[in-house]
Amino acid sequence: MSDNPRMDSQKYFYYDENACELVPVHYSTVEKIIYNASLWLITGIVMAGIGITILASTAGTPAEIALKAENHVLVQQLNKTKKTITTIDTQIDSLAKTDNEIYRSVLGMKPISYGEREAGVGCADIYAKFDSYSDPAAHVLKWTAGNLESIQRKINIQKVSFSEIKNYYNKNKVRLAHTPAIRPVKGIVLSGFGMRYHPILHLRRMHEGLDFRASVGTPVYATPDGVIKYASRDGTYGNLVEINHGYGFQTRYAHLSKFAKGIRPGKKVKRGDIIAYSGDTGLTEGPHLHYEVRINGTPVNPLYYLFGDLTPEEYSSFKKISNENTSSLD
Ligand SMILES: [Zn+2]
């Protein structure tokens, strides 16, 4: 008894013993549908398998695609963080500059150089571990880690510096009480120390102080403790007060409208005492206060002696005005 022999791809036959011949098998329609559907199903599965293999080799599995998207968002966020880090770094540098230029210089302490503040930063090998990531990710990770480390170091050095300044101040309280440290009037700087164009004489000459904005009658304060040396008319200075502070310091306040009650040579004053009122006496372009700081008679830039009541931002702004304004009010 033989089974259905296969003669070609389309038809099956069976052997009819009574007729002694091969007879084609007639499949029912349902059987044909099942047969064709099976063929399509198998083809579909094979094709889907090939498709998934190709997709996986180029775009990645669904889990990989999700990770790539997440990675993209993280790199973008890190790039945004770079801006914040840059801003903080600039602010710390500005603080370090003020620390050196004002606090440490004026107090007679050694400034901390930029190199010292940056010491040990920039060893690129520490971040070589990021090299295995994609280029944009490795770059932003290295940049962020490096800059955060640098900021951390600068902050630590700044903390040490401030604590040194505090100790120095506590040990030198008496001398510092006699060091100019505040603004002589509540006003902004209009013109700075150095060679300036004289508004009345129309020539460039040395401007030995700072000009502050002050309308007639604005209170003028003694900037450190001291003893009044002079309080009278003095030629182009108009009404002038000069104070002797000891430790080599003198301060001068010019173009005053009037002197405060009791201000005369020999009178002791404290920092912040009202000594006079501003005006426009003497050779001036208009009402303002001309303020000088002298060390053993030699004029120095008073901008460095305002540290007691200026924020770093105010100091920067005063310095900018002071440098940019080419003419004085005298
Ligand atoms: Zn002046």
PDB file of N, CA and C in Angstrom, residues 168-230:
ATOM      1  N   TYR A 168      43.604  88.833  59.740  1.00  0.00           N
ATOM      2  CA  TYR A 168      44.457  90.006  59.595  1.00  0.00           C
ATOM      3  C   TYR A 168      43.753  91.234  60.179  1.00  0.00           C
ATOM      4  N   TYR A 169      42.472  91.347  59.855  1.00  0.00           N
ATOM      5  CA  TYR A 169      41.690  92.491  60.348  1.00  0.00           C
ATOM      6  C   TYR A 169      41.647  92.490  61.878  1.00  0.00           C
ATOM      7  N   ASN A 170      41.372  91.329  62.453  1.00  0.00           N
ATOM      8  CA  ASN A 170      41.279  91.236  63.917  1.00  0.00           C
ATOM      9  C   ASN A 170      42.598  91.588  64.601  1.00  0.00           C
ATOM     10  N   LYS A 171      43.704  91.246  63.947  1.00  0.00           N
ATOM     11  CA  LYS A 171      45.019  91.536  64.539  1.00  0.00           C
ATOM     12  C   LYS A 171      45.428  92.995  64.325  1.00  0.00           C
ATOM     13  N   ASN A 172      44.798  93.672  63.305  1.00  0.00           N
ATOM     14  CA  ASN A 172      45.220  95.030  62.953  1.00  0.00           C
ATOM     15  C   ASN A 172      44.066  96.027  63.031  1.00  0.00           C
ATOM     16  N   LYS A 173      43.167  95.801  63.989  1.00  0.00           N
ATOM     17  CA  LYS A 173      41.953  96.623  64.093  1.00  0.00           C
ATOM     18  C   LYS A 173      42.260  98.116  64.214  1.00  0.00           C
ATOM     19  N   VAL A 174      43.261  98.466  65.030  1.00  0.00           N
ATOM     20  CA  VAL A 174      43.555  99.887  65.278  1.00  0.00           C
ATOM     21  C   VAL A 174      44.061 100.547  64.002  1.00  0.00           C
ATOM     22  N   ARG A 175      45.026  99.886  63.347  1.00  0.00           N
ATOM     23  CA  ARG A 175      45.555 100.469  62.116  1.00  0.00           C
ATOM     24  C   ARG A 175      44.454 100.589  61.054  1.00  0.00           C
ATOM     25  N   LEU A 176      43.610  99.550  60.956  1.00  0.00           N
ATOM     26  CA  LEU A 176      42.562  99.569  59.932  1.00  0.00           C
ATOM     27  C   LEU A 176      41.480 100.605  60.227  1.00  0.00           C
ATOM     28  N   ALA A 177      41.293 100.934  61.490  1.00  0.00           N
ATOM     29  CA  ALA A 177      40.343 102.004  61.838  1.00  0.00           C
ATOM     30  C   ALA A 177      40.868 103.349  61.329  1.00  0.00           C
ATOM     31  N   HIS A 178      42.181 103.416  61.066  1.00  0.00           N
ATOM     32  CA  HIS A 178      42.799 104.646  60.559  1.00  0.00           C
ATOM     33  C   HIS A 178      43.142 104.542  59.068  1.00  0.00           C
ATOM     34  N   THR A 179      42.602 103.524  58.395  1.00  0.00           N
ATOM     35  CA  THR A 179      42.806 103.352  56.942  1.00  0.00           C
ATOM     36  C   THR A 179      41.508 103.734  56.230  1.00  0.00           C
ATOM     37  N   PRO A 180      41.583 104.625  55.214  1.00  0.00           N
ATOM     38  CA  PRO A 180      40.347 104.986  54.484  1.00  0.00           C
ATOM     39  C   PRO A 180      39.673 103.737  53.935  1.00  0.00           C
ATOM     40  N   ALA A 181      38.352 103.620  54.155  1.00  0.00           N
ATOM     41  CA  ALA A 181      37.702 102.366  53.745  1.00  0.00           C
ATOM     42  C   ALA A 181      36.259 102.533  53.296  1.00  0.00           C
ATOM     43  N   ILE A 182      35.735 103.789  53.319  1.00  0.00           N
ATOM     44  CA  ILE A 182      34.337 103.952  52.876  1.00  0.00           C
ATOM     45  C   ILE A 182      34.233 105.130  51.897  1.00  0.00           C
ATOM     46  N   ARG A 183      33.076 105.260  51.278  1.00  0.00           N
ATOM     47  CA  ARG A 183      32.829 106.409  50.395  1.00  0.00           C
ATOM     48  C   ARG A 183      32.647 107.668  51.233  1.00  0.00           C
ATOM     49  N   PRO A 184      33.183 108.815  50.793  1.00  0.00           N
ATOM     50  CA  PRO A 184      33.006 110.046  51.563  1.00  0.00           C
ATOM     51  C   PRO A 184      31.604 110.648  51.404  1.00  0.00           C
ATOM     52  N   VAL A 185      30.894 110.263  50.319  1.00  0.00           N
ATOM     53  CA  VAL A 185      29.489 110.687  50.131  1.00  0.00           C
ATOM     54  C   VAL A 185      28.708 109.500  49.573  1.00  0.00           C
ATOM     55  N   LYS A 186      27.375 109.569  49.742  1.00  0.00           N
ATOM     56  CA  LYS A 186      26.546 108.501  49.161  1.00  0.00           C
ATOM     57  C   LYS A 186      26.261 108.865  47.708  1.00  0.00           C
ATOM     58  N   GLY A 187      27.206 108.597  46.842  1.00  0.00           N
ATOM     59  CA  GLY A 187      26.995 108.917  45.431  1.00  0.00           C
ATOM     60  C   GLY A 187      27.949 108.099  44.595  1.00  0.00           C
ATOM     61  N   ILE A 188      27.711 108.088  43.273  1.00  0.00           N
ATOM     62  CA  ILE A 188      28.589 107.290  42.404  1.00  0.00           C
ATOM     63  C   ILE A 188      29.806 108.099  41.988  1.00  0.00           C
ATOM     64  N   VAL A 189      30.823 107.404  41.498  1.00  0.00           N
ATOM     65  CA  VAL A 189      32.032 108.052  40.985  1.00  0.00           C
ATOM     66  C   VAL A 189      31.731 108.609  39.598  1.00  0.00           C
ATOM     67  N   LEU A 190      32.173 109.842  39.356  1.00  0.00           N
ATOM     68  CA  LEU A 190      31.981 110.449  38.031  1.00  0.00           C
ATOM     69  C   LEU A 190      33.267 110.492  37.239  1.00  0.00           C
ATOM     70  N   SER A 191      34.402 110.666  37.941  1.00  0.00           N
ATOM     71  CA  SER A 191      35.685 110.738  37.241  1.00  0.00           C
ATOM     72  C   SER A 191      36.784 110.188  38.136  1.00  0.00           C
ATOM     73  N   GLY A 192      37.791 109.576  37.483  1.00  0.00           N
ATOM     74  CA  GLY A 192      38.802 108.836  38.240  1.00  0.00           C
ATOM     75  C   GLY A 192      40.143 109.533  38.419  1.00  0.00           C
ATOM     76  N   PHE A 193      41.026 108.771  39.038  1.00  0.00           N
ATOM     77  CA  PHE A 193      42.369 109.213  39.380  1.00  0.00           C
ATOM     78  C   PHE A 193      43.282 109.035  38.169  1.00  0.00           C
ATOM     79  N   GLY A 194      44.150 110.032  37.909  1.00  0.00           N
ATOM     80  CA  GLY A 194      45.103 109.918  36.799  1.00  0.00           C
ATOM     81  C   GLY A 194      45.033 111.126  35.883  1.00  0.00           C
ATOM     82  N   MET A 195      45.669 111.023  34.713  1.00  0.00           N
ATOM     83  CA  MET A 195      45.673 112.142  33.757  1.00  0.00           C
ATOM     84  C   MET A 195      44.256 112.334  33.209  1.00  0.00           C
ATOM     85  N   ARG A 196      43.752 113.557  33.364  1.00  0.00           N
ATOM     86  CA  ARG A 196      42.391 113.858  32.905  1.00  0.00           C
ATOM     87  C   ARG A 196      42.370 115.234  32.258  1.00  0.00           C
ATOM     88  N   TYR A 197      41.361 115.414  31.394  1.00  0.00           N
ATOM     89  CA  TYR A 197      41.173 116.714  30.756  1.00  0.00           C
ATOM     90  C   TYR A 197      40.483 117.639  31.748  1.00  0.00           C
ATOM     91  N   HIS A 198      41.097 118.826  32.004  1.00  0.00           N
ATOM     92  CA  HIS A 198      40.514 119.766  32.963  1.00  0.00           C
ATOM     93  C   HIS A 198      39.415 120.589  32.283  1.00  0.00           C
ATOM     94  N   PRO A 199      38.192 120.588  32.834  1.00  0.00           N
ATOM     95  CA  PRO A 199      37.054 121.203  32.142  1.00  0.00           C
ATOM     96  C   PRO A 199      37.117 122.733  32.075  1.00  0.00           C
ATOM     97  N   ILE A 200      37.844 123.379  32.984  1.00  0.00           N
ATOM     98  CA  ILE A 200      37.909 124.847  32.988  1.00  0.00           C
ATOM     99  C   ILE A 200      39.204 125.334  32.339  1.00  0.00           C
ATOM    100  N   LEU A 201      40.308 124.660  32.688  1.00  0.00           N
ATOM    101  CA  LEU A 201      41.613 125.090  32.161  1.00  0.00           C
ATOM    102  C   LEU A 201      41.844 124.584  30.737  1.00  0.00           C
ATOM    103  N   HIS A 202      41.024 123.623  30.280  1.00  0.00           N
ATOM    104  CA  HIS A 202      41.117 123.035  28.934  1.00  0.00           C
ATOM    105  C   HIS A 202      42.502 122.489  28.638  1.00  0.00           C
ATOM    106  N   LEU A 203      43.040 121.708  29.563  1.00  0.00           N
ATOM    107  CA  LEU A 203      44.299 121.003  29.311  1.00  0.00           C
ATOM    108  C   LEU A 203      44.319 119.705  30.112  1.00  0.00           C
ATOM    109  N   ARG A 204      45.182 118.777  29.660  1.00  0.00           N
ATOM    110  CA  ARG A 204      45.288 117.510  30.392  1.00  0.00           C
ATOM    111  C   ARG A 204      46.253 117.696  31.548  1.00  0.00           C
ATOM    112  N   ARG A 205      45.829 117.288  32.729  1.00  0.00           N
ATOM    113  CA  ARG A 205      46.738 117.339  33.858  1.00  0.00           C
ATOM    114  C   ARG A 205      46.350 116.269  34.877  1.00  0.00           C
ATOM    115  N   MET A 206      47.255 116.070  35.837  1.00  0.00           N
ATOM    116  CA  MET A 206      47.040 115.004  36.810  1.00  0.00           C
ATOM    117  C   MET A 206      45.816 115.311  37.683  1.00  0.00           C
ATOM    118  N   HIS A 207      44.887 114.376  37.743  1.00  0.00           N
ATOM    119  CA  HIS A 207      43.736 114.496  38.629  1.00  0.00           C
ATOM    120  C   HIS A 207      44.035 113.611  39.838  1.00  0.00           C
ATOM    121  N   GLU A 208      44.238 114.253  40.987  1.00  0.00           N
ATOM    122  CA  GLU A 208      44.806 113.531  42.131  1.00  0.00           C
ATOM    123  C   GLU A 208      43.768 112.867  43.038  1.00  0.00           C
ATOM    124  N   GLY A 209      42.530 112.825  42.587  1.00  0.00           N
ATOM    125  CA  GLY A 209      41.509 112.182  43.430  1.00  0.00           C
ATOM    126  C   GLY A 209      40.387 111.596  42.609  1.00  0.00           C
ATOM    127  N   LEU A 210      39.273 111.303  43.289  1.00  0.00           N
ATOM    128  CA  LEU A 210      38.052 110.830  42.625  1.00  0.00           C
ATOM    129  C   LEU A 210      37.008 111.917  42.747  1.00  0.00           C
ATOM    130  N   ASP A 211      36.195 112.115  41.680  1.00  0.00           N
ATOM    131  CA  ASP A 211      35.061 113.029  41.767  1.00  0.00           C
ATOM    132  C   ASP A 211      33.794 112.207  41.965  1.00  0.00           C
ATOM    133  N   PHE A 212      33.039 112.540  43.027  1.00  0.00           N
ATOM    134  CA  PHE A 212      31.775 111.849  43.316  1.00  0.00           C
ATOM    135  C   PHE A 212      30.610 112.758  42.963  1.00  0.00           C
ATOM    136  N   ARG A 213      29.517 112.156  42.471  1.00  0.00           N
ATOM    137  CA  ARG A 213      28.300 112.932  42.233  1.00  0.00           C
ATOM    138  C   ARG A 213      27.716 113.321  43.598  1.00  0.00           C
ATOM    139  N   ALA A 214      27.462 114.630  43.781  1.00  0.00           N
ATOM    140  CA  ALA A 214      26.887 115.113  45.049  1.00  0.00           C
ATOM    141  C   ALA A 214      26.337 116.512  44.824  1.00  0.00           C
ATOM    142  N   SER A 215      25.021 116.689  45.077  1.00  0.00           N
ATOM    143  CA  SER A 215      24.441 118.023  44.921  1.00  0.00           C
ATOM    144  C   SER A 215      24.864 118.882  46.125  1.00  0.00           C
ATOM    145  N   VAL A 216      24.712 120.193  46.006  1.00  0.00           N
ATOM    146  CA  VAL A 216      25.126 121.110  47.081  1.00  0.00           C
ATOM    147  C   VAL A 216      24.390 120.743  48.378  1.00  0.00           C
ATOM    148  N   GLY A 217      25.141 120.617  49.470  1.00  0.00           N
ATOM    149  CA  GLY A 217      24.534 120.329  50.774  1.00  0.00           C
ATOM    150  C   GLY A 217      24.511 118.854  51.156  1.00  0.00           C
ATOM    151  N   THR A 218      25.070 117.966  50.310  1.00  0.00           N
ATOM    152  CA  THR A 218      25.113 116.526  50.635  1.00  0.00           C
ATOM    153  C   THR A 218      26.126 116.289  51.763  1.00  0.00           C
ATOM    154  N   PRO A 219      25.755 115.538  52.827  1.00  0.00           N
ATOM    155  CA  PRO A 219      26.702 115.276  53.915  1.00  0.00           C
ATOM    156  C   PRO A 219      27.968 114.563  53.427  1.00  0.00           C
ATOM    157  N   VAL A 220      29.117 115.000  53.954  1.00  0.00           N
ATOM    158  CA  VAL A 220      30.423 114.402  53.621  1.00  0.00           C
ATOM    159  C   VAL A 220      30.969 113.753  54.892  1.00  0.00           C
ATOM    160  N   TYR A 221      31.420 112.483  54.775  1.00  0.00           N
ATOM    161  CA  TYR A 221      31.849 111.713  55.955  1.00  0.00           C
ATOM    162  C   TYR A 221      33.370 111.547  56.017  1.00  0.00           C
ATOM    163  N   ALA A 222      33.897 111.502  57.260  1.00  0.00           N
ATOM    164  CA  ALA A 222      35.303 111.130  57.457  1.00  0.00           C
ATOM    165  C   ALA A 222      35.410 109.653  57.096  1.00  0.00           C
ATOM    166  N   THR A 223      36.394 109.287  56.258  1.00  0.00           N
ATOM    167  CA  THR A 223      36.441 107.898  55.780  1.00  0.00           C
ATOM    168  C   THR A 223      37.176 106.933  56.718  1.00  0.00           C
ATOM    169  N   PRO A 224      38.175 107.354  57.512  1.00  0.00           N
ATOM    170  CA  PRO A 224      38.602 106.582  58.682  1.00  0.00           C
ATOM    171  C   PRO A 224      38.697 107.521  59.893  1.00  0.00           C
ATOM    172  N   ASP A 225      39.065 106.990  61.041  1.00  0.00           N
ATOM    173  CA  ASP A 225      39.281 107.814  62.243  1.00  0.00           C
ATOM    174  C   ASP A 225      40.484 108.738  61.998  1.00  0.00           C
ATOM    175  N   GLY A 226      40.485 109.899  62.625  1.00  0.00           N
ATOM    176  CA  GLY A 226      41.637 110.799  62.469  1.00  0.00           C
ATOM    177  C   GLY A 226      41.455 112.111  63.194  1.00  0.00           C
ATOM    178  N   VAL A 227      42.346 113.056  62.876  1.00  0.00           N
ATOM    179  CA  VAL A 227      42.322 114.381  63.496  1.00  0.00           C
ATOM    180  C   VAL A 227      42.305 115.423  62.380  1.00  0.00           C
ATOM    181  N   ILE A 228      41.372 116.408  62.480  1.00  0.00           N
ATOM    182  CA  ILE A 228      41.277 117.454  61.445  1.00  0.00           C
ATOM    183  C   ILE A 228      42.584 118.252  61.413  1.00  0.00           C
ATOM    184  N   LYS A 229      43.147 118.359  60.199  1.00  0.00           N
ATOM    185  CA  LYS A 229      44.393 119.108  60.038  1.00  0.00           C
ATOM    186  C   LYS A 229      44.097 120.496  59.467  1.00  0.00           C
ATOM    187  N   TYR A 230      43.084 120.546  58.587  1.00  0.00           N
ATOM    188  CA  TYR A 230      42.789 121.803  57.883  1.00  0.00           C
ATOM    189  C   TYR A 230      41.290 121.861  57.602  1.00  0.00           C
TER     190      TYR A 230
END
